DNA sequence: GGAGGCCTCGGAAGG
DNA sequence: CGAGGCCTCC
């Protein structure tokens, strides 16, 4: 076969090993996707029926890309491969099988905000305090339980868990979990974790189902295996138990999702589950320069918990890694923007060849501002999703109720929106009745007798009108296409009218968003099936199918305008996994930011941060620039930081330390002083191979009892202090005005002798004396 | 029922 | 600082 020649030895061996357990450890940039797609193509060319292949990925995007690449190689047969995310593949299977679990096949998938709202409702009903039982924490705890296949009842009989909850002053957590599960079930709803949890129950408790899917999925492949959690691991293990044709691909060095339950041990222990596993290591990097690969390798060596591998490249040395020091976060933005601008000029680079990576979303602001100032187009990944916007959720909630009227979260959202006189009292009463009778709210609503018995005539009438509205849509669900019915719902519900009447800019934008969703429906309906695809001519593209589809979509899946994609990319390091760019800027490389403050107390957490940094470095093809700021605004406070330890972990031979440049048009005193007097970023060369760097020499920290790193911005701040030199005029709270006549000592213990006009000469430690600068030194 | 004041709190994020 | 949630007041 031709295409096997396009692979290196190890890649080819991995592709050709079709049977039995296979583990592929794929270093960054080693052609992992290529190996995966070729392997599937090779399976199909070896007469394996595509229907017998299951390929699991972590994102829809990865699945789509892989599918289209395989299609290019083997043709439309690729359509029949079971390929998708864990969640989408098993949601599909659950729709076939879930009646065995007591779920309706039109079950709703709750997103995180639905789950949180349900938890809040339960907390209220149980009279638990939302501050003690923070909904996000409660949800995380429930999620962790489900991920480990612990049901609510098992939770309540698990002494260890109950003790933990008592110790953390949340003794009722198990009860909340139990209520939460009941409500989901009663609403015919599953949350994201349920999709994996119930799949496991299905495969565990129904041998015929297990057998059916084991026979269907004779070949199983899992991408990003280092990021699988226990529930996912177990599904894969169960499915593959019969044939053991299981191939997992991953890189332990790029595991960055432990914080949400990924278990790096899954890949580290694969060998234990399958002793006759064939392991292949893809170690040749085709993406990056030698300097980048070298730097990344050295960094990751600081981690203890790793599989052994040596990533290397035959690419050229390339440029050294730039380190840019900045005084503030805004200056950092400007440095990055300026550098992008210069690179575009000097190297004829395109905007889309650049990416700026940061640890937290909040850092994007300063970068955005600077790029805007320099007229550099950019695009941000992340942030609020289209599907999370209120007006979009509202309309989709109508869809959800029409499809599955048991769906309580959606029902509560729309029963009185737009307003139809069904107030809080009525909804509360419905909830109480529903809880007392252990029935979903819709089953109460749909009984006119019950309504007349429980509510006054006016309220009962209003509820009936609402029920009839929903019913009128339901009669069309199977026969009318998604666009037609969706538009009808949007207008007949009064939602469009409500938004149209709001002429404020926000209102207009909401209205436009609804139009965009309706356009999406139209596209969905008009989407042509592939040429060879067998389609039932009478099959209607229903609203039900559309709603199922989008439940598992995120913003990253929305098509971006291909005409207009020449833009600089801004995103978090997490979001950058799997991507590559010629020029990468990693910003905010400061202690307490990257690595994050919250990671510093435990070794595993710090190692995950380091893997995150490793991921960031290895996104780059040609050049990496690292930058940090001496001070930045965080939560309204000026915070002073030291450069990240991760910079120090890169050997000097790979680094190009450049001082911060003053802005071209406005030369600030600060920058002048900094660049003239202060050795900005120096390394000690104490013998061979010492990588210690002299910490910020000019950085004087106030070390009081406040939170580490957070300083009072009031009377004195150390940016000012760092500018104090002999001759500076200063004011002291007690001694008044004076002039610095001498300085001695090394930061942070610089001692200044100040001649005060009223109080004479005083010796003061700069880090304690809150001196304010009133005049600069006359030179 | 909605506007506006007050309070709290802040990680990363796939499905 | 700024977003989001909650409460209050009209």
mmCIF file with all atom_site columns, C-alpha atoms in Angstrom, chain A residues 278-380:
data_model
loop_
_atom_site.group_PDB
_atom_site.id
_atom_site.type_symbol
_atom_site.label_atom_id
_atom_site.label_alt_id
_atom_site.label_comp_id
_atom_site.label_asym_id
_atom_site.label_entity_id
_atom_site.label_seq_id
_atom_site.pdbx_PDB_ins_code
_atom_site.Cartn_x
_atom_site.Cartn_y
_atom_site.Cartn_z
_atom_site.occupancy
_atom_site.B_iso_or_equiv
_atom_site.pdbx_formal_charge
_atom_site.auth_seq_id
_atom_site.auth_comp_id
_atom_site.auth_asym_id
_atom_site.auth_atom_id
_atom_site.pdbx_PDB_model_num
ATOM 1   C CA . UNK A 1 278 ? 2.636   -4.016 21.853 1.00 0.00 ? 278 UNK A CA 1
ATOM 2   C CA . UNK A 1 279 ? 3.997   -0.578 22.609 1.00 0.00 ? 279 UNK A CA 1
ATOM 3   C CA . UNK A 1 280 ? 5.167   1.898  20.012 1.00 0.00 ? 280 UNK A CA 1
ATOM 4   C CA . UNK A 1 281 ? 6.862   5.159  20.763 1.00 0.00 ? 281 UNK A CA 1
ATOM 5   C CA . UNK A 1 282 ? 6.639   7.968  18.291 1.00 0.00 ? 282 UNK A CA 1
ATOM 6   C CA . UNK A 1 283 ? 9.584   10.096 19.235 1.00 0.00 ? 283 UNK A CA 1
ATOM 7   C CA . UNK A 1 284 ? 10.469  12.026 16.152 1.00 0.00 ? 284 UNK A CA 1
ATOM 8   C CA . UNK A 1 285 ? 8.992   15.487 16.221 1.00 0.00 ? 285 UNK A CA 1
ATOM 9   C CA . UNK A 1 286 ? 8.162   16.954 12.829 1.00 0.00 ? 286 UNK A CA 1
ATOM 10  C CA . UNK A 1 287 ? 6.714   20.193 14.088 1.00 0.00 ? 287 UNK A CA 1
ATOM 11  C CA . UNK A 1 288 ? 9.271   22.233 15.949 1.00 0.00 ? 288 UNK A CA 1
ATOM 12  C CA . UNK A 1 289 ? 12.845  23.426 15.796 1.00 0.00 ? 289 UNK A CA 1
ATOM 13  C CA . UNK A 1 290 ? 15.644  21.799 17.771 1.00 0.00 ? 290 UNK A CA 1
ATOM 14  C CA . UNK A 1 291 ? 15.681  24.642 20.243 1.00 0.00 ? 291 UNK A CA 1
ATOM 15  C CA . UNK A 1 292 ? 12.008  24.283 20.994 1.00 0.00 ? 292 UNK A CA 1
ATOM 16  C CA . UNK A 1 293 ? 12.154  20.512 21.329 1.00 0.00 ? 293 UNK A CA 1
ATOM 17  C CA . UNK A 1 294 ? 15.259  20.773 23.507 1.00 0.00 ? 294 UNK A CA 1
ATOM 18  C CA . UNK A 1 295 ? 13.700  23.321 25.794 1.00 0.00 ? 295 UNK A CA 1
ATOM 19  C CA . UNK A 1 296 ? 10.492  21.316 26.147 1.00 0.00 ? 296 UNK A CA 1
ATOM 20  C CA . UNK A 1 297 ? 12.384  18.127 26.901 1.00 0.00 ? 297 UNK A CA 1
ATOM 21  C CA . UNK A 1 298 ? 14.385  19.794 29.652 1.00 0.00 ? 298 UNK A CA 1
ATOM 22  C CA . UNK A 1 299 ? 11.310  21.270 31.224 1.00 0.00 ? 299 UNK A CA 1
ATOM 23  C CA . UNK A 1 300 ? 9.400   18.012 31.362 1.00 0.00 ? 300 UNK A CA 1
ATOM 24  C CA . UNK A 1 301 ? 12.354  16.215 32.884 1.00 0.00 ? 301 UNK A CA 1
ATOM 25  C CA . UNK A 1 302 ? 11.507  17.962 36.119 1.00 0.00 ? 302 UNK A CA 1
ATOM 26  C CA . UNK A 1 303 ? 8.467   15.731 36.414 1.00 0.00 ? 303 UNK A CA 1
ATOM 27  C CA . UNK A 1 304 ? 8.890   12.515 38.309 1.00 0.00 ? 304 UNK A CA 1
ATOM 28  C CA . UNK A 1 305 ? 5.841   10.661 37.057 1.00 0.00 ? 305 UNK A CA 1
ATOM 29  C CA . UNK A 1 306 ? 6.484   9.873  33.386 1.00 0.00 ? 306 UNK A CA 1
ATOM 30  C CA . UNK A 1 307 ? 6.838   7.162  30.805 1.00 0.00 ? 307 UNK A CA 1
ATOM 31  C CA . UNK A 1 308 ? 10.299  7.124  29.353 1.00 0.00 ? 308 UNK A CA 1
ATOM 32  C CA . UNK A 1 309 ? 10.670  8.547  25.897 1.00 0.00 ? 309 UNK A CA 1
ATOM 33  C CA . UNK A 1 310 ? 13.031  10.812 24.014 1.00 0.00 ? 310 UNK A CA 1
ATOM 34  C CA . UNK A 1 311 ? 11.491  13.297 21.674 1.00 0.00 ? 311 UNK A CA 1
ATOM 35  C CA . UNK A 1 312 ? 13.928  14.490 19.025 1.00 0.00 ? 312 UNK A CA 1
ATOM 36  C CA . UNK A 1 313 ? 13.807  16.291 15.741 1.00 0.00 ? 313 UNK A CA 1
ATOM 37  C CA . UNK A 1 314 ? 15.863  16.546 12.601 1.00 0.00 ? 314 UNK A CA 1
ATOM 38  C CA . UNK A 1 315 ? 14.531  20.031 11.985 1.00 0.00 ? 315 UNK A CA 1
ATOM 39  C CA . UNK A 1 316 ? 16.948  22.927 12.110 1.00 0.00 ? 316 UNK A CA 1
ATOM 40  C CA . UNK A 1 317 ? 18.081  24.641 15.291 1.00 0.00 ? 317 UNK A CA 1
ATOM 41  C CA . UNK A 1 318 ? 15.931  27.668 14.675 1.00 0.00 ? 318 UNK A CA 1
ATOM 42  C CA . UNK A 1 319 ? 15.797  30.760 16.788 1.00 0.00 ? 319 UNK A CA 1
ATOM 43  C CA . UNK A 1 320 ? 16.326  30.717 20.493 1.00 0.00 ? 320 UNK A CA 1
ATOM 44  C CA . UNK A 1 321 ? 13.359  31.135 22.756 1.00 0.00 ? 321 UNK A CA 1
ATOM 45  C CA . UNK A 1 322 ? 12.734  34.781 23.473 1.00 0.00 ? 322 UNK A CA 1
ATOM 46  C CA . UNK A 1 323 ? 12.100  35.930 26.988 1.00 0.00 ? 323 UNK A CA 1
ATOM 47  C CA . UNK A 1 324 ? 10.408  39.291 27.284 1.00 0.00 ? 324 UNK A CA 1
ATOM 48  C CA . UNK A 1 325 ? 10.282  41.124 30.559 1.00 0.00 ? 325 UNK A CA 1
ATOM 49  C CA . UNK A 1 326 ? 7.588   43.728 31.112 1.00 0.00 ? 326 UNK A CA 1
ATOM 50  C CA . UNK A 1 327 ? 6.708   46.093 33.906 1.00 0.00 ? 327 UNK A CA 1
ATOM 51  C CA . UNK A 1 328 ? 2.958   45.707 33.682 1.00 0.00 ? 328 UNK A CA 1
ATOM 52  C CA . UNK A 1 329 ? 0.341   43.522 32.091 1.00 0.00 ? 329 UNK A CA 1
ATOM 53  C CA . UNK A 1 330 ? -0.541  46.316 29.680 1.00 0.00 ? 330 UNK A CA 1
ATOM 54  C CA . UNK A 1 331 ? 3.076   46.678 28.682 1.00 0.00 ? 331 UNK A CA 1
ATOM 55  C CA . UNK A 1 332 ? 3.159   42.939 28.121 1.00 0.00 ? 332 UNK A CA 1
ATOM 56  C CA . UNK A 1 333 ? 0.260   43.300 25.733 1.00 0.00 ? 333 UNK A CA 1
ATOM 57  C CA . UNK A 1 334 ? 2.088   46.027 23.863 1.00 0.00 ? 334 UNK A CA 1
ATOM 58  C CA . UNK A 1 335 ? 5.319   44.017 23.664 1.00 0.00 ? 335 UNK A CA 1
ATOM 59  C CA . UNK A 1 336 ? 3.467   41.081 22.192 1.00 0.00 ? 336 UNK A CA 1
ATOM 60  C CA . UNK A 1 337 ? 1.529   43.230 19.732 1.00 0.00 ? 337 UNK A CA 1
ATOM 61  C CA . UNK A 1 338 ? 4.693   45.046 18.692 1.00 0.00 ? 338 UNK A CA 1
ATOM 62  C CA . UNK A 1 339 ? 6.562   41.808 18.227 1.00 0.00 ? 339 UNK A CA 1
ATOM 63  C CA . UNK A 1 340 ? 3.770   40.371 16.096 1.00 0.00 ? 340 UNK A CA 1
ATOM 64  C CA . UNK A 1 341 ? 3.742   43.537 14.033 1.00 0.00 ? 341 UNK A CA 1
ATOM 65  C CA . UNK A 1 342 ? 7.504   43.430 13.502 1.00 0.00 ? 342 UNK A CA 1
ATOM 66  C CA . UNK A 1 343 ? 7.482   39.758 12.617 1.00 0.00 ? 343 UNK A CA 1
ATOM 67  C CA . UNK A 1 344 ? 4.750   40.299 10.077 1.00 0.00 ? 344 UNK A CA 1
ATOM 68  C CA . UNK A 1 345 ? 6.881   43.031 8.491  1.00 0.00 ? 345 UNK A CA 1
ATOM 69  C CA . UNK A 1 346 ? 10.222  41.284 8.620  1.00 0.00 ? 346 UNK A CA 1
ATOM 70  C CA . UNK A 1 347 ? 9.160   37.760 7.760  1.00 0.00 ? 347 UNK A CA 1
ATOM 71  C CA . UNK A 1 348 ? 6.039   38.360 5.679  1.00 0.00 ? 348 UNK A CA 1
ATOM 72  C CA . UNK A 1 349 ? 4.115   36.354 8.209  1.00 0.00 ? 349 UNK A CA 1
ATOM 73  C CA . UNK A 1 350 ? 0.331   36.166 8.236  1.00 0.00 ? 350 UNK A CA 1
ATOM 74  C CA . UNK A 1 351 ? -1.802  36.955 11.236 1.00 0.00 ? 351 UNK A CA 1
ATOM 75  C CA . UNK A 1 352 ? -3.100  33.424 11.406 1.00 0.00 ? 352 UNK A CA 1
ATOM 76  C CA . UNK A 1 353 ? 0.418   32.120 11.996 1.00 0.00 ? 353 UNK A CA 1
ATOM 77  C CA . UNK A 1 354 ? 0.459   33.618 15.487 1.00 0.00 ? 354 UNK A CA 1
ATOM 78  C CA . UNK A 1 355 ? -1.105  32.443 18.694 1.00 0.00 ? 355 UNK A CA 1
ATOM 79  C CA . UNK A 1 356 ? -0.995  34.038 22.115 1.00 0.00 ? 356 UNK A CA 1
ATOM 80  C CA . UNK A 1 357 ? -1.468  31.525 24.921 1.00 0.00 ? 357 UNK A CA 1
ATOM 81  C CA . UNK A 1 358 ? -2.325  32.363 28.496 1.00 0.00 ? 358 UNK A CA 1
ATOM 82  C CA . UNK A 1 359 ? -3.125  30.489 31.676 1.00 0.00 ? 359 UNK A CA 1
ATOM 83  C CA . UNK A 1 360 ? -6.393  32.225 32.522 1.00 0.00 ? 360 UNK A CA 1
ATOM 84  C CA . UNK A 1 361 ? -9.052  33.811 30.359 1.00 0.00 ? 361 UNK A CA 1
ATOM 85  C CA . UNK A 1 362 ? -8.836  37.056 32.321 1.00 0.00 ? 362 UNK A CA 1
ATOM 86  C CA . UNK A 1 363 ? -5.422  37.700 30.786 1.00 0.00 ? 363 UNK A CA 1
ATOM 87  C CA . UNK A 1 364 ? -6.853  38.172 27.327 1.00 0.00 ? 364 UNK A CA 1
ATOM 88  C CA . UNK A 1 365 ? -7.994  41.734 28.039 1.00 0.00 ? 365 UNK A CA 1
ATOM 89  C CA . UNK A 1 366 ? -4.573  43.379 27.996 1.00 0.00 ? 366 UNK A CA 1
ATOM 90  C CA . UNK A 1 367 ? -3.551  41.482 24.886 1.00 0.00 ? 367 UNK A CA 1
ATOM 91  C CA . UNK A 1 368 ? -6.758  42.376 23.097 1.00 0.00 ? 368 UNK A CA 1
ATOM 92  C CA . UNK A 1 369 ? -6.373  46.049 23.858 1.00 0.00 ? 369 UNK A CA 1
ATOM 93  C CA . UNK A 1 370 ? -2.850  46.133 22.515 1.00 0.00 ? 370 UNK A CA 1
ATOM 94  C CA . UNK A 1 371 ? -3.740  44.232 19.363 1.00 0.00 ? 371 UNK A CA 1
ATOM 95  C CA . UNK A 1 372 ? -6.636  46.590 18.738 1.00 0.00 ? 372 UNK A CA 1
ATOM 96  C CA . UNK A 1 373 ? -4.345  49.576 19.149 1.00 0.00 ? 373 UNK A CA 1
ATOM 97  C CA . UNK A 1 374 ? -2.022  48.179 16.529 1.00 0.00 ? 374 UNK A CA 1
ATOM 98  C CA . UNK A 1 375 ? -4.873  47.176 14.219 1.00 0.00 ? 375 UNK A CA 1
ATOM 99  C CA . UNK A 1 376 ? -3.973  43.527 14.320 1.00 0.00 ? 376 UNK A CA 1
ATOM 100 C CA . UNK A 1 377 ? -7.017  41.323 13.778 1.00 0.00 ? 377 UNK A CA 1
ATOM 101 C CA . UNK A 1 378 ? -7.500  38.599 16.343 1.00 0.00 ? 378 UNK A CA 1
ATOM 102 C CA . UNK A 1 379 ? -9.885  35.936 17.397 1.00 0.00 ? 379 UNK A CA 1
ATOM 103 C CA . UNK A 1 380 ? -10.552 34.622 20.878 1.00 0.00 ? 380 UNK A CA 1
#
